[in-house]
């Protein structure tokens, strides 16, 4: 083989290898269902049609996932980490690939392990009717329905913001929102209710012409929320399960009977709804 033919051969081989590597990289980047149990359904047309989930099924932006009773699934998101969906849950995977990643939980319970450190400027949020949780690398869980949201942080830090309408006027909305944000650190949890949101919005509407009063109200509610933070007694179990170190993937061991009610109104167990 002369040098010219050899050169063409090398270029061809390198080119094919590059194309294959790009293809494999693209395939590896797909968000896929790693495992599931029971009845798990996916909608790719905003809930008009539902199809049964299957192993290695690709999940894309805007897909809606729902699970029935005693059903659960695990989704691997290469750019983020592990996303587990518990029974009787419906969640929309609004954006899993962009700069501002977001999942909207309509009802039910989810557990998330953000394994990939987000780059500067990137965000990952979990939104419910009641609140928005923002994280930057952590293990946490969210339980939500139309009346309340409970967030449990097992590792790292979660920043919670009530999902309320703040009358900003000429003021900086981001600045006002920052006054209401609450940081939940490892082994802690908080519950926020829709009733509390309505009360806050009523106060804000009455004071909307007085920005100084609006800020005072936000600070007062922030102080109240800080007082609502409590110990999450079984956070280590959540860490083990979402790190792949648990026994059999039974996330329900995260909570036990001693964590059902701490005497302050308690909520339904969060993790007993996951993989039960």
CSV table of C-alpha atoms in Angstrom, one decimal:
chain,number,residue,atom,x,y,z
A,1,UNK,CA,0.0,0.0,0.0
A,2,UNK,CA,1.5,3.4,-1.0
A,3,UNK,CA,1.6,6.3,1.3
A,4,UNK,CA,-1.3,8.1,-0.4
A,5,UNK,CA,-3.6,5.0,0.0
A,6,UNK,CA,-2.4,4.6,3.6
A,7,UNK,CA,-3.2,8.2,4.4
A,8,UNK,CA,-6.7,7.9,3.0
A,9,UNK,CA,-7.2,4.7,5.0
A,10,UNK,CA,-6.1,6.4,8.2
A,11,UNK,CA,-8.3,9.4,7.6
A,12,UNK,CA,-11.3,7.1,6.8
A,13,UNK,CA,-10.8,5.0,9.9
A,14,UNK,CA,-10.4,8.1,12.2
A,15,UNK,CA,-13.5,9.7,10.6
A,16,UNK,CA,-15.6,6.6,11.1
A,17,UNK,CA,-14.3,6.3,14.7
A,18,UNK,CA,-15.2,9.9,15.4
A,19,UNK,CA,-18.7,9.4,14.0
A,20,UNK,CA,-19.2,6.3,16.0
A,21,UNK,CA,-18.0,7.9,19.2
A,22,UNK,CA,-20.3,10.8,18.7
A,23,UNK,CA,-23.2,8.4,18.2
A,24,UNK,CA,-22.3,6.4,21.3
A,25,UNK,CA,-22.0,9.6,23.3
A,26,UNK,CA,-25.4,10.8,22.1
A,27,UNK,CA,-26.9,7.4,23.0
A,28,UNK,CA,-25.2,7.5,26.4
A,29,UNK,CA,-26.8,10.9,27.1
A,30,UNK,CA,-30.3,9.6,26.7
A,31,UNK,CA,-32.6,9.8,29.7
A,32,UNK,CA,-33.9,6.3,30.2
A,33,UNK,CA,-36.1,4.2,32.5
A,34,UNK,CA,-33.7,1.9,34.3
A,35,UNK,CA,-36.2,-0.1,36.2
A,36,UNK,CA,-39.9,-0.1,37.1
A,37,UNK,CA,-42.5,-2.1,38.9
A,38,UNK,CA,-46.3,-2.2,38.7
A,39,UNK,CA,-48.1,0.1,36.3
A,40,UNK,CA,-46.0,3.0,35.0
A,41,UNK,CA,-47.3,5.1,32.1
A,42,UNK,CA,-45.7,7.8,29.9
A,43,UNK,CA,-47.4,10.5,27.9
A,44,UNK,CA,-45.6,12.4,25.1
A,45,UNK,CA,-48.5,14.6,24.0
A,46,UNK,CA,-49.5,16.5,27.2
A,47,UNK,CA,-51.6,13.7,28.6
A,48,UNK,CA,-53.8,12.9,25.5
A,49,UNK,CA,-52.4,9.4,25.1
A,50,UNK,CA,-50.6,7.2,27.6
A,51,UNK,CA,-48.3,4.2,26.9
A,52,UNK,CA,-46.9,1.6,29.2
A,53,UNK,CA,-43.3,2.2,30.3
A,54,UNK,CA,-40.6,-0.4,29.6
A,55,UNK,CA,-37.0,-0.9,30.5
A,56,UNK,CA,-34.5,1.4,28.6
A,57,UNK,CA,-37.4,3.5,27.4
A,58,UNK,CA,-36.1,7.0,26.4
A,59,UNK,CA,-37.6,9.9,28.4
A,60,UNK,CA,-37.6,13.3,26.7
A,61,UNK,CA,-38.4,16.9,27.7
A,62,UNK,CA,-42.1,17.5,28.4
A,63,UNK,CA,-42.9,13.8,28.9
A,64,UNK,CA,-45.3,13.2,31.7
A,65,UNK,CA,-44.9,10.1,33.9
A,66,UNK,CA,-47.5,8.6,36.2
A,67,UNK,CA,-47.6,5.6,38.4
A,68,UNK,CA,-50.5,3.6,39.8
A,69,UNK,CA,-50.9,2.1,43.3
A,70,UNK,CA,-47.9,0.0,44.4
A,71,UNK,CA,-45.9,1.1,41.4
A,72,UNK,CA,-42.6,2.9,41.0
A,73,UNK,CA,-39.8,3.6,38.5
A,74,UNK,CA,-36.3,4.8,38.3
A,75,UNK,CA,-35.0,7.2,35.6
A,76,UNK,CA,-31.4,7.7,34.9
A,77,UNK,CA,-30.6,11.3,33.8
A,78,UNK,CA,-26.9,11.3,32.6
A,79,UNK,CA,-26.6,15.1,33.0
A,80,UNK,CA,-28.1,15.0,36.5
A,81,UNK,CA,-28.4,11.8,38.3
A,82,UNK,CA,-31.1,9.4,39.6
A,83,UNK,CA,-34.8,10.3,39.6
A,84,UNK,CA,-37.2,7.9,41.4
A,85,UNK,CA,-40.9,8.1,41.1
A,86,UNK,CA,-43.1,6.6,43.8
A,87,UNK,CA,-46.7,5.2,43.7
A,88,UNK,CA,-49.7,7.3,42.8
A,89,UNK,CA,-47.5,10.0,41.4
A,90,UNK,CA,-47.7,12.3,38.4
A,91,UNK,CA,-44.7,14.4,37.3
A,92,UNK,CA,-43.8,16.3,34.2
A,93,UNK,CA,-40.2,16.3,33.1
A,94,UNK,CA,-40.2,19.8,31.8
A,95,UNK,CA,-36.6,20.2,31.0
A,96,UNK,CA,-33.8,17.6,31.7
A,97,UNK,CA,-31.2,18.8,29.2
A,98,UNK,CA,-31.1,22.5,29.2
A,99,UNK,CA,-29.4,25.1,31.4
A,100,UNK,CA,-32.5,25.5,33.6
A,101,UNK,CA,-33.5,21.9,34.4
A,102,UNK,CA,-37.0,21.5,35.9
A,103,UNK,CA,-39.4,18.7,37.0
A,104,UNK,CA,-43.0,19.6,38.0
A,105,UNK,CA,-44.6,17.2,40.5
A,106,UNK,CA,-48.4,17.4,40.4
A,107,UNK,CA,-49.0,14.8,43.1
A,108,UNK,CA,-47.2,11.9,44.8
A,109,UNK,CA,-43.6,11.4,45.9
A,110,UNK,CA,-40.2,11.5,44.2
A,111,UNK,CA,-36.7,10.9,45.3
A,112,UNK,CA,-33.7,12.5,43.6
A,113,UNK,CA,-30.0,12.1,43.8
A,114,UNK,CA,-28.2,14.9,41.9
A,115,UNK,CA,-24.9,13.2,41.2
A,116,UNK,CA,-23.6,15.5,38.6
A,117,UNK,CA,-22.4,18.9,39.8
A,118,UNK,CA,-24.2,21.7,38.0
A,119,UNK,CA,-22.1,24.2,36.1
A,120,UNK,CA,-22.1,27.9,37.0
A,121,UNK,CA,-25.4,29.4,35.8
A,122,UNK,CA,-27.2,26.0,35.7
A,123,UNK,CA,-30.2,25.3,37.9
A,124,UNK,CA,-32.3,22.3,38.8
A,125,UNK,CA,-35.7,22.9,40.3
A,126,UNK,CA,-38.6,20.7,41.4
A,127,UNK,CA,-41.9,22.6,41.3
A,128,UNK,CA,-45.2,21.8,43.0
A,129,UNK,CA,-48.4,23.7,43.4
A,130,UNK,CA,-47.2,24.9,46.8
A,131,UNK,CA,-43.4,25.4,46.5
A,132,UNK,CA,-40.3,25.3,44.3
A,133,UNK,CA,-37.2,23.4,45.5
A,134,UNK,CA,-33.8,24.4,44.0
A,135,UNK,CA,-30.7,22.3,44.4
A,136,UNK,CA,-27.0,22.2,43.4
A,137,UNK,CA,-26.0,18.6,44.1
A,138,UNK,CA,-27.8,16.8,46.8
A,139,UNK,CA,-30.1,13.9,47.8
A,140,UNK,CA,-33.6,14.9,48.6
A,141,UNK,CA,-37.3,13.9,48.3
A,142,UNK,CA,-40.5,15.7,47.6
A,143,UNK,CA,-44.0,14.7,48.5
A,144,UNK,CA,-46.8,16.8,47.1
A,145,UNK,CA,-50.6,17.1,46.6
A,146,UNK,CA,-52.9,20.0,46.0
A,147,UNK,CA,-52.8,21.1,49.6
A,148,UNK,CA,-49.2,20.8,50.7
A,149,UNK,CA,-45.6,20.0,49.9
A,150,UNK,CA,-43.0,18.3,52.1
A,151,UNK,CA,-39.3,18.5,51.3
A,152,UNK,CA,-36.7,16.3,52.9
A,153,UNK,CA,-33.0,16.9,52.4
A,154,UNK,CA,-30.8,13.9,53.2
A,155,UNK,CA,-27.5,15.3,51.9
A,156,UNK,CA,-26.4,18.7,50.6
A,157,UNK,CA,-28.8,21.6,50.6
A,158,UNK,CA,-32.2,22.4,49.2
A,159,UNK,CA,-33.5,26.0,48.8
A,160,UNK,CA,-37.3,26.2,49.2
A,161,UNK,CA,-39.4,29.1,47.8
A,162,UNK,CA,-43.2,29.3,48.3
A,163,UNK,CA,-45.1,29.3,45.0
A,164,UNK,CA,-46.8,32.6,45.6
A,165,UNK,CA,-47.5,35.7,43.6
A,166,UNK,CA,-45.4,38.6,45.0
A,167,UNK,CA,-46.5,42.1,43.9
A,168,UNK,CA,-43.1,43.5,42.9
A,169,UNK,CA,-44.2,46.7,41.3
A,170,UNK,CA,-41.0,48.6,40.4
A,171,UNK,CA,-39.0,46.5,42.8
A,172,UNK,CA,-36.6,43.7,41.9
A,173,UNK,CA,-38.7,40.5,42.0
A,174,UNK,CA,-35.6,38.3,42.4
A,175,UNK,CA,-34.6,40.3,45.5
A,176,UNK,CA,-38.1,40.0,47.0
A,177,UNK,CA,-38.1,36.2,46.3
A,178,UNK,CA,-34.8,35.9,48.0
A,179,UNK,CA,-36.3,37.3,51.2
A,180,UNK,CA,-38.8,34.3,51.2
A,181,UNK,CA,-36.3,31.5,50.4
A,182,UNK,CA,-35.5,29.0,53.1
A,183,UNK,CA,-32.5,26.7,53.0
A,184,UNK,CA,-33.0,23.1,54.2
A,185,UNK,CA,-29.7,21.5,55.1
A,186,UNK,CA,-28.8,17.8,55.5
A,187,UNK,CA,-31.0,15.7,57.7
A,188,UNK,CA,-33.8,18.3,57.8
A,189,UNK,CA,-37.3,18.6,56.3
A,190,UNK,CA,-40.0,21.2,56.0
A,191,UNK,CA,-43.7,21.2,55.0
A,192,UNK,CA,-45.4,24.1,53.3
A,193,UNK,CA,-49.2,24.3,52.8
A,194,UNK,CA,-51.4,25.9,50.2
A,195,UNK,CA,-53.4,27.5,53.1
A,196,UNK,CA,-50.3,29.3,54.3
A,197,UNK,CA,-49.6,30.5,50.7
A,198,UNK,CA,-53.1,32.0,50.4
A,199,UNK,CA,-52.8,33.8,53.7
A,200,UNK,CA,-49.4,35.2,52.6
A,201,UNK,CA,-50.8,36.3,49.3
A,202,UNK,CA,-53.7,38.1,51.0
A,203,UNK,CA,-51.3,40.0,53.2
A,204,UNK,CA,-49.1,40.9,50.2
A,205,UNK,CA,-52.0,42.1,48.2
A,206,UNK,CA,-53.2,44.4,50.9
A,207,UNK,CA,-49.7,45.9,51.3
A,208,UNK,CA,-48.8,46.0,47.6
A,209,UNK,CA,-48.7,49.8,47.5
A,210,UNK,CA,-46.2,49.9,50.3
A,211,UNK,CA,-43.1,48.1,49.3
A,212,UNK,CA,-41.5,48.5,52.7
A,213,UNK,CA,-44.5,46.7,54.2
A,214,UNK,CA,-44.3,44.0,51.5
A,215,UNK,CA,-40.7,43.3,52.5
A,216,UNK,CA,-41.5,43.2,56.2
A,217,UNK,CA,-44.2,40.6,55.5
A,218,UNK,CA,-41.8,38.4,53.4
A,219,UNK,CA,-39.2,38.6,56.2
A,220,UNK,CA,-41.8,37.6,58.8
A,221,UNK,CA,-43.0,34.6,56.8
A,222,UNK,CA,-39.4,33.6,56.2
A,223,UNK,CA,-38.8,33.6,60.0
A,224,UNK,CA,-41.9,31.5,60.4
A,225,UNK,CA,-40.7,29.0,57.8
A,226,UNK,CA,-37.3,28.7,59.5
A,227,UNK,CA,-39.1,27.7,62.7
A,228,UNK,CA,-41.0,25.0,60.8
A,229,UNK,CA,-37.8,23.1,59.8
A,230,UNK,CA,-37.4,19.9,61.7
A,231,UNK,CA,-35.2,16.8,61.9
A,232,UNK,CA,-35.5,14.1,59.3
A,233,UNK,CA,-34.9,11.1,61.4
A,234,UNK,CA,-34.2,8.6,58.6
A,235,UNK,CA,-32.2,10.6,56.1
A,236,UNK,CA,-29.4,8.1,56.0
A,237,UNK,CA,-31.7,5.4,54.6
A,238,UNK,CA,-32.6,7.8,51.7
A,239,UNK,CA,-28.9,8.4,51.0
A,240,UNK,CA,-28.3,4.6,50.9
A,241,UNK,CA,-31.2,3.9,48.6
A,242,UNK,CA,-30.6,6.8,46.2
A,243,UNK,CA,-26.8,6.0,46.1
A,244,UNK,CA,-27.5,2.4,45.1
A,245,UNK,CA,-26.4,1.1,48.4
A,246,UNK,CA,-29.8,0.1,49.8
A,247,UNK,CA,-31.0,-3.4,50.0
A,248,UNK,CA,-33.5,-4.1,47.2
A,249,UNK,CA,-34.4,-0.5,46.5
A,250,UNK,CA,-37.0,-0.3,49.2
A,251,UNK,CA,-37.0,3.4,49.8
A,252,UNK,CA,-39.9,3.1,52.2
A,253,UNK,CA,-37.5,2.3,55.0
A,254,UNK,CA,-36.5,5.9,55.0
A,255,UNK,CA,-39.5,6.6,57.3
A,256,UNK,CA,-40.7,4.4,60.1
A,257,UNK,CA,-43.4,4.7,62.7
A,258,UNK,CA,-41.4,7.1,64.9
A,259,UNK,CA,-41.4,9.6,62.1
A,260,UNK,CA,-45.1,9.6,61.3
A,261,UNK,CA,-46.0,12.5,63.6
A,262,UNK,CA,-43.7,14.6,65.7
A,263,UNK,CA,-46.5,16.3,67.5
A,264,UNK,CA,-46.7,19.3,65.2
A,265,UNK,CA,-49.4,18.2,62.8
A,266,UNK,CA,-47.2,15.7,60.9
A,267,UNK,CA,-47.8,14.6,57.3
A,268,UNK,CA,-48.2,11.3,55.6
A,269,UNK,CA,-45.0,9.4,55.4
A,270,UNK,CA,-43.1,10.4,52.3
A,271,UNK,CA,-40.9,7.5,51.5
A,272,UNK,CA,-43.5,4.8,52.4
A,273,UNK,CA,-45.1,5.8,49.1
A,274,UNK,CA,-41.9,5.0,47.2
A,275,UNK,CA,-41.3,1.5,45.9
A,276,UNK,CA,-43.7,0.1,48.5
